[in-house]
PDB file of C-alpha atoms in Angstrom:
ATOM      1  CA  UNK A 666      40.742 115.651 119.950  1.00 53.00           C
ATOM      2  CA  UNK A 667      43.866 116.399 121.963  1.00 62.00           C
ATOM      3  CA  UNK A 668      44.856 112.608 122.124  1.00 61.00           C
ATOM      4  CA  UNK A 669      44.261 112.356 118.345  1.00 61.00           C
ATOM      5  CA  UNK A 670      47.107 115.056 117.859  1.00 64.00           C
ATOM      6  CA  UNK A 671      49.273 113.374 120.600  1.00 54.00           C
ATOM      7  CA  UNK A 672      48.867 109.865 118.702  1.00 59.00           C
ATOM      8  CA  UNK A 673      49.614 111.561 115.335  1.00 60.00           C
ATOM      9  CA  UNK A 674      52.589 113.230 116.956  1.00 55.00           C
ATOM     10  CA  UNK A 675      53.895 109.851 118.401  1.00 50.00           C
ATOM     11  CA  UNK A 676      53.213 108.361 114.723  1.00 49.00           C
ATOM     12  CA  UNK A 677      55.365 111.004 112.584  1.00 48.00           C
ATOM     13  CA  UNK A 678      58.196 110.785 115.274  1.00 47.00           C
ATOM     14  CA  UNK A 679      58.229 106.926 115.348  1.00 48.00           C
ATOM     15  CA  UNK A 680      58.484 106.987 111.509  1.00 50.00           C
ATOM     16  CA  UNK A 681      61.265 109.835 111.380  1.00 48.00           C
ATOM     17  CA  UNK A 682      63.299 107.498 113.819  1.00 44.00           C
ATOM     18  CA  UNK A 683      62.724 104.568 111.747  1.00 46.00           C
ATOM     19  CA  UNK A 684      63.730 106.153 108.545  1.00 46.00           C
ATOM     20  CA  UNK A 685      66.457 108.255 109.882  1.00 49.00           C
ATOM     21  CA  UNK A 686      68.065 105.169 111.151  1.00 51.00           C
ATOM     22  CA  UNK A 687      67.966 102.813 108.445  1.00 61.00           C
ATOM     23  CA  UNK A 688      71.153 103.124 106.551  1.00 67.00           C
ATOM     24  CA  UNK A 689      74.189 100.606 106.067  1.00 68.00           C
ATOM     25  CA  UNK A 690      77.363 100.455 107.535  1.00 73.00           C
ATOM     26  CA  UNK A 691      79.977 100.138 105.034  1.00 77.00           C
ATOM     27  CA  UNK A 692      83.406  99.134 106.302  1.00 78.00           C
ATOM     28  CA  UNK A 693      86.997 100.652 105.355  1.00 82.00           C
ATOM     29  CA  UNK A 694      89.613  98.832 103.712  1.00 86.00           C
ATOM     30  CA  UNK A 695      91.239  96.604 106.336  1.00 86.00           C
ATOM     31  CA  UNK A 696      94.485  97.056 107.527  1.00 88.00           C
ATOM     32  CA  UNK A 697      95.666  93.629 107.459  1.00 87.00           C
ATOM     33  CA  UNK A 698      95.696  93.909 103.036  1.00 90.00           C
ATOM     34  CA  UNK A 699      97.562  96.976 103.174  1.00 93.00           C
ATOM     35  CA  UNK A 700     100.606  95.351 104.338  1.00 94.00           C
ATOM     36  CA  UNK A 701     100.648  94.376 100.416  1.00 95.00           C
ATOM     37  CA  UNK A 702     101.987  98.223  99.874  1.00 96.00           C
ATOM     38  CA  UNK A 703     103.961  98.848 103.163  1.00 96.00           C
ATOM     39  CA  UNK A 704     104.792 102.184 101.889  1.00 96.00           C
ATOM     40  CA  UNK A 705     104.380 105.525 102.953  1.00 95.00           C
ATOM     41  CA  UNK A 706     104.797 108.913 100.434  1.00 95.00           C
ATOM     42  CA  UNK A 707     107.958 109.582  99.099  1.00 95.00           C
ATOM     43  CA  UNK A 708     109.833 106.588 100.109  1.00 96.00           C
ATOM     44  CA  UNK A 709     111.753 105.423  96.958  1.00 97.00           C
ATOM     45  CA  UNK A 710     112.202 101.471  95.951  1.00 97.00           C
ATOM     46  CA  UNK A 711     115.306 100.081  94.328  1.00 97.00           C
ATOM     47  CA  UNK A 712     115.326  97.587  91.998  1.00 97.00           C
ATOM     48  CA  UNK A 713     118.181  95.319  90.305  1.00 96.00           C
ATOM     49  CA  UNK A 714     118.301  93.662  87.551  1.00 95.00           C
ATOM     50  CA  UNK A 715     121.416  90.572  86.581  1.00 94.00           C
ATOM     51  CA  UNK A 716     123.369  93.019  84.877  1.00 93.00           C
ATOM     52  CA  UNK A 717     123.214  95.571  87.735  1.00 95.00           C
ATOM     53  CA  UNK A 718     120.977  98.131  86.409  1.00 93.00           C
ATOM     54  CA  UNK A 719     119.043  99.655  88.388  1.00 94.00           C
ATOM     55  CA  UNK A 720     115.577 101.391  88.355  1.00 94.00           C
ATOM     56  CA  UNK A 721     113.673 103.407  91.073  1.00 96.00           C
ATOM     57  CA  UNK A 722     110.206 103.362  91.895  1.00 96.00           C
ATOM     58  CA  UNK A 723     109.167 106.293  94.221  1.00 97.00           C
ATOM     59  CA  UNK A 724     105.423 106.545  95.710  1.00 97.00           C
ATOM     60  CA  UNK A 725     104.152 109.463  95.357  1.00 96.00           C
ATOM     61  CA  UNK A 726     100.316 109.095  96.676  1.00 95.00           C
ATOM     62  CA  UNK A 727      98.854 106.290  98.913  1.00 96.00           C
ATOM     63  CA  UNK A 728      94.999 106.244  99.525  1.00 94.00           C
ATOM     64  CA  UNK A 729      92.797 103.369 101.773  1.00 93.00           C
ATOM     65  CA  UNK A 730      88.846 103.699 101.611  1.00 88.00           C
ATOM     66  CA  UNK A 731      87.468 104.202 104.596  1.00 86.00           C
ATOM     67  CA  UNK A 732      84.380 103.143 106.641  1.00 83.00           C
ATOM     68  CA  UNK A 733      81.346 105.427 105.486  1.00 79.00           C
ATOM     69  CA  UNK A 734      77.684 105.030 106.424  1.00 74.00           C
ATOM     70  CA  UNK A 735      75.062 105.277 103.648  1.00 68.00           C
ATOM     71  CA  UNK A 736      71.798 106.937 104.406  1.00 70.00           C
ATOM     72  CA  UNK A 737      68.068 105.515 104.374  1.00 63.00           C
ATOM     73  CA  UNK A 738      67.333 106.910 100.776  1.00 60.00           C
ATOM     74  CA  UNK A 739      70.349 104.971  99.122  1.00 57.00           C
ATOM     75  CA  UNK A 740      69.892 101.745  97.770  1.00 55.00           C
ATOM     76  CA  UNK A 741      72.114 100.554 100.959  1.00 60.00           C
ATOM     77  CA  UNK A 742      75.010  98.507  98.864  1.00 65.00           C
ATOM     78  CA  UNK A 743      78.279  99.023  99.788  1.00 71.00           C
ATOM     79  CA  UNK A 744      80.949 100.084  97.215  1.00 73.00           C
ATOM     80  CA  UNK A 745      84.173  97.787  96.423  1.00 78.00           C
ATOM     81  CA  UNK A 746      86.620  98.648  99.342  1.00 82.00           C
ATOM     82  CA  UNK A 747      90.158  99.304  97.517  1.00 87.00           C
ATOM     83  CA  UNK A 748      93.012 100.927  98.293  1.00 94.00           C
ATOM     84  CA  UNK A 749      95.433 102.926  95.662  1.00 95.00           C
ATOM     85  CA  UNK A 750      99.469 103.610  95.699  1.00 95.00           C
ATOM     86  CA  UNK A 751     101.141 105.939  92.637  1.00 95.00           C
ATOM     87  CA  UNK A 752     104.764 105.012  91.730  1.00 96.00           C
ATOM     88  CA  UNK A 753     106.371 107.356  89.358  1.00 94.00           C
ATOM     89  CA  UNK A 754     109.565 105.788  87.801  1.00 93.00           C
ATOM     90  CA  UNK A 755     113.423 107.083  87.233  1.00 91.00           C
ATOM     91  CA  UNK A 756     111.729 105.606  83.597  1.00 86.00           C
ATOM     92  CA  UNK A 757     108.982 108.532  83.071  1.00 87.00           C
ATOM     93  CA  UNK A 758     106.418 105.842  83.979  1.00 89.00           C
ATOM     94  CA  UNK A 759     103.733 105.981  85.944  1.00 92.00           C
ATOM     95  CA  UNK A 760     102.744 103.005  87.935  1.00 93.00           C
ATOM     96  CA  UNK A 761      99.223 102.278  89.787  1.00 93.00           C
ATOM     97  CA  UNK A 762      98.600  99.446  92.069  1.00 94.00           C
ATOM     98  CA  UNK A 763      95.093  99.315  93.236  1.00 94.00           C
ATOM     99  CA  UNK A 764      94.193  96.072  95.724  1.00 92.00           C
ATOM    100  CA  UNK A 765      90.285  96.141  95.494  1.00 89.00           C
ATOM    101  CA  UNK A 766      87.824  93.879  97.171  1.00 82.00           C
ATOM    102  CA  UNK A 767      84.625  93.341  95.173  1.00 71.00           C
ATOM    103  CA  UNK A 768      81.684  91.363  97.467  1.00 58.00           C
ATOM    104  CA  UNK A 769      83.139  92.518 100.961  1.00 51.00           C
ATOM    105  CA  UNK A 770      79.619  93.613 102.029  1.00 50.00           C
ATOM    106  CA  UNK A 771      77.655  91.507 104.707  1.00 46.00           C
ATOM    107  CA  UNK A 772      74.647  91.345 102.847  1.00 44.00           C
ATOM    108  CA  UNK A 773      75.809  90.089  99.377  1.00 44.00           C
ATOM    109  CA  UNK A 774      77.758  87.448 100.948  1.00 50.00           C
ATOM    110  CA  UNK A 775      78.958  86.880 104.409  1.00 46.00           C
ATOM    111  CA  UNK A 776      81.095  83.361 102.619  1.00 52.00           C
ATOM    112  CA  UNK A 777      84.334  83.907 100.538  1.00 65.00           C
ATOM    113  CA  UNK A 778      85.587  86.553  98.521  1.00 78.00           C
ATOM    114  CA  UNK A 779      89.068  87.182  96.981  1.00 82.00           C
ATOM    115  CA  UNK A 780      91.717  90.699  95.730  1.00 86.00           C
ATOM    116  CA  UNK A 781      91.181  88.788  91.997  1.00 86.00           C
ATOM    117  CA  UNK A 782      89.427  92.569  91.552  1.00 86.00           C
ATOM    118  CA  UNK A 783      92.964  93.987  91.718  1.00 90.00           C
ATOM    119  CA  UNK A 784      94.815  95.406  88.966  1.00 92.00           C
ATOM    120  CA  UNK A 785      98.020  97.013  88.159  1.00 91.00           C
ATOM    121  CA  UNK A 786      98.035 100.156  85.722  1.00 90.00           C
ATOM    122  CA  UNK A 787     100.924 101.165  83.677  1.00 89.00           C
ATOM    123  CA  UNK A 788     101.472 104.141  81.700  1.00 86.00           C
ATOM    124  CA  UNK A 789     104.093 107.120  80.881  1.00 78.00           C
ATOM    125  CA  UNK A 790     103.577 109.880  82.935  1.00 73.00           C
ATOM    126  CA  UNK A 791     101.833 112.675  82.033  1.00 69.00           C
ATOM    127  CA  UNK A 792      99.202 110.525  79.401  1.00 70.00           C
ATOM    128  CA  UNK A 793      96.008 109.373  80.837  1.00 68.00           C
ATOM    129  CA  UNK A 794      95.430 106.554  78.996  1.00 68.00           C
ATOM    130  CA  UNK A 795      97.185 103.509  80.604  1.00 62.00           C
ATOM    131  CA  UNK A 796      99.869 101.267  78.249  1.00 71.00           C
ATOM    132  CA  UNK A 797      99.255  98.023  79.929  1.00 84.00           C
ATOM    133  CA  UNK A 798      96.663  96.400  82.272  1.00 89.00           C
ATOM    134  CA  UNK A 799      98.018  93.721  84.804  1.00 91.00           C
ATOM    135  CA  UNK A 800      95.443  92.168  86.115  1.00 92.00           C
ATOM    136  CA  UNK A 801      95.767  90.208  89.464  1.00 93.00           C
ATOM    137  CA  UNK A 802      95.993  86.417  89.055  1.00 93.00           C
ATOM    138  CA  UNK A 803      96.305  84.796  92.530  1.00 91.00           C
ATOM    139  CA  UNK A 804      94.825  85.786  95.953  1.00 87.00           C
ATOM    140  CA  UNK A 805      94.211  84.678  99.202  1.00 86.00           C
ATOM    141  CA  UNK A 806      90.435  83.622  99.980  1.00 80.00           C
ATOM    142  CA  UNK A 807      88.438  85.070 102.777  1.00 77.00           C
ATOM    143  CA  UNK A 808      85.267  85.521 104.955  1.00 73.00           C
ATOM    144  CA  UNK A 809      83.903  89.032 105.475  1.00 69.00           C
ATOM    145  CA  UNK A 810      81.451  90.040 108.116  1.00 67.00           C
ATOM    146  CA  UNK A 811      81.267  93.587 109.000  1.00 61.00           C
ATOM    147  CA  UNK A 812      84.841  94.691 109.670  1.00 64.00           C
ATOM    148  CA  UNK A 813      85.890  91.385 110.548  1.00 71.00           C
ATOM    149  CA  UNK A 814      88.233  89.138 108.215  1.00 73.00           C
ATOM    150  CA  UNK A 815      88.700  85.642 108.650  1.00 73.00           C
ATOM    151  CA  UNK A 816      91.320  83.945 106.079  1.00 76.00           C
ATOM    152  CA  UNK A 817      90.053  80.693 104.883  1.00 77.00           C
ATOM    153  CA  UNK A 818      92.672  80.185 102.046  1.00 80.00           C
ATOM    154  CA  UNK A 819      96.140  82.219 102.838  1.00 82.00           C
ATOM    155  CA  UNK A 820      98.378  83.168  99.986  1.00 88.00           C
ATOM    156  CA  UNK A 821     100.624  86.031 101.121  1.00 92.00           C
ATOM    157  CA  UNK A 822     102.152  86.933  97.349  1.00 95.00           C
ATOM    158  CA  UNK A 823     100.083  88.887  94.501  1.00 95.00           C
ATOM    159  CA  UNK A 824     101.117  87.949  90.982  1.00 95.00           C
ATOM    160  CA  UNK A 825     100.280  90.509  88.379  1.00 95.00           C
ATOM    161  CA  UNK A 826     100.242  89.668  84.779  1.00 94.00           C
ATOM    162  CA  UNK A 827      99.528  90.595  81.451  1.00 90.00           C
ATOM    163  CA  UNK A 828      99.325  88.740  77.963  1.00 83.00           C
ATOM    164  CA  UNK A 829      99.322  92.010  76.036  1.00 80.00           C
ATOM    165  CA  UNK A 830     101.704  94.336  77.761  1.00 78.00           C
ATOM    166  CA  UNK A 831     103.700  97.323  76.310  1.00 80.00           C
ATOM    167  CA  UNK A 832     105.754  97.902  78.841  1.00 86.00           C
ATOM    168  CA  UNK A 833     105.920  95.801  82.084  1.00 89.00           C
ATOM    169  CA  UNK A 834     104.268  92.175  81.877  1.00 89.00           C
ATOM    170  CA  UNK A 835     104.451  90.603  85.515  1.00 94.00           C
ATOM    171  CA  UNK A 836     104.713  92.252  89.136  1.00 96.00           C
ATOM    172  CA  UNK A 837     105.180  90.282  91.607  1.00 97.00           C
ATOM    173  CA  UNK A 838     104.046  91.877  95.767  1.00 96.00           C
ATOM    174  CA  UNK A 839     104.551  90.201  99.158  1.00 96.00           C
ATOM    175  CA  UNK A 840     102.310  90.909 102.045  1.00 94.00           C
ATOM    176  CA  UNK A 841     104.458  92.422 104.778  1.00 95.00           C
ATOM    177  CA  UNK A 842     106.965  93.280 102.116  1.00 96.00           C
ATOM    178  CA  UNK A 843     105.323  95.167  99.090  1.00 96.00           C
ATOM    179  CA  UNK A 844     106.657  94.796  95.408  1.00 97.00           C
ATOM    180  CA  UNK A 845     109.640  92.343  95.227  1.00 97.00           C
ATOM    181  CA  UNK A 846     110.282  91.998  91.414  1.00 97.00           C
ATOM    182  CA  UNK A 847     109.274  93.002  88.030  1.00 95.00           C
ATOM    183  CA  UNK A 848     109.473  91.922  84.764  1.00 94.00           C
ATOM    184  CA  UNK A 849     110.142  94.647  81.847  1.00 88.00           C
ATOM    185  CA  UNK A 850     108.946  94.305  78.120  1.00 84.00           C
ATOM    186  CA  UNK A 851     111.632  96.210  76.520  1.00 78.00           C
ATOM    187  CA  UNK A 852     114.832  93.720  77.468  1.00 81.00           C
ATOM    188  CA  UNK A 853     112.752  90.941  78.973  1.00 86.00           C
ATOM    189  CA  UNK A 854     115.010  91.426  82.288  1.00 91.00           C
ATOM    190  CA  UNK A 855     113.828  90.767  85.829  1.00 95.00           C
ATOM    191  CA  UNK A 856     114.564  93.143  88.497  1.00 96.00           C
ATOM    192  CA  UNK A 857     114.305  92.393  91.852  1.00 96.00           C
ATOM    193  CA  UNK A 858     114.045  94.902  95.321  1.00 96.00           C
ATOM    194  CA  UNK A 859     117.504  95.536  96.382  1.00 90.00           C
TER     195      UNK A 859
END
């Protein structure tokens, strides 16, 4: 009788053990894409257009996901990773600029994966719905295993663009350097980081 309760014992604990300790390990954001927004909050851009106006972009929140462990119960798939930086304008706009990485998760697919995911939002400050949607249209390619990133097809520069935009229609960012031009709508001029 006593070595029935002993094995029963043994049996719940080796089962708590096993369930408490299947989870998944879901990795932050890594550092080396956040060199595409080398800013930090409050630091204010300047930009220049040909005829020497000039507009300022300053960042006003900056935000990189985190590694977080999912517990046993989940359904154990990790999340995009992304990470987010706010701009508000000298023009009452409101910029977003969100670098997201869809399939970096070991189990969906340790091969290549790509920022395509990332996206601009524009919109005037203070309205929630955005004006214009740039959507990301090159990227570098790249292997993902754990935290560990291995670049398979480098492109250092983000182009942002946008068939149907209100307001800004390209954005152009520089890994190591952040945003280094922009195209505006309203007088089709091109400023550039002074």
């Amino acid at each position: 009788m006593r070595r029935g309760i002993v094995i029963s014992n043994l049996v719940v604990f080796f089962i708590t053990v096993m369930l408490s300790s299947c989870g998944k390990n879901c990795p932050g954001f890594p550092d080396m894409f956040m060199e595409f927004i080398p800013y930090q909050n409050d630091e204010t851009l300047w930009f220049v257009n040909e005829n020497e106006d000039t507009v300022c972009w300053k960042c006003m929140y900056k935000w990189k996901q985190h590694s977080e462990y999912l517990e046993w119960n989940c359904k154990c798939l990790c999340a995009p990773r992304y990470a987010d930086i706010i701009f508000n304008t000298d023009c009452n706009e409101e910029i977003k600029l969100s670098i997201s990485i869809e399939r970096y998760d070991s189990w969906y697919d340790p091969g290549k994966t790509n920022l395509l995911e990332s996206a601009i939002w524009v919109n005037w400050t203070g309205y929630d719905d955005p004006s214009n949607v740039l959507y990301c249209q090159t990227s570098p390619t790249f292997s993902c295993m754990d935290d560990v990133v291995q670049i398979t097809h480098p492109v250092d520069t983000l182009l942002f663009a946008s068939l149907d935009a209100t307001i800004i229609d390209s954005v152009c960012v520089v890994l190591g350097r952040g945003v280094v031009s922009f195209k505006r709508i309203a007088d089709g001029s091109k400023f550039q980081i002074e």
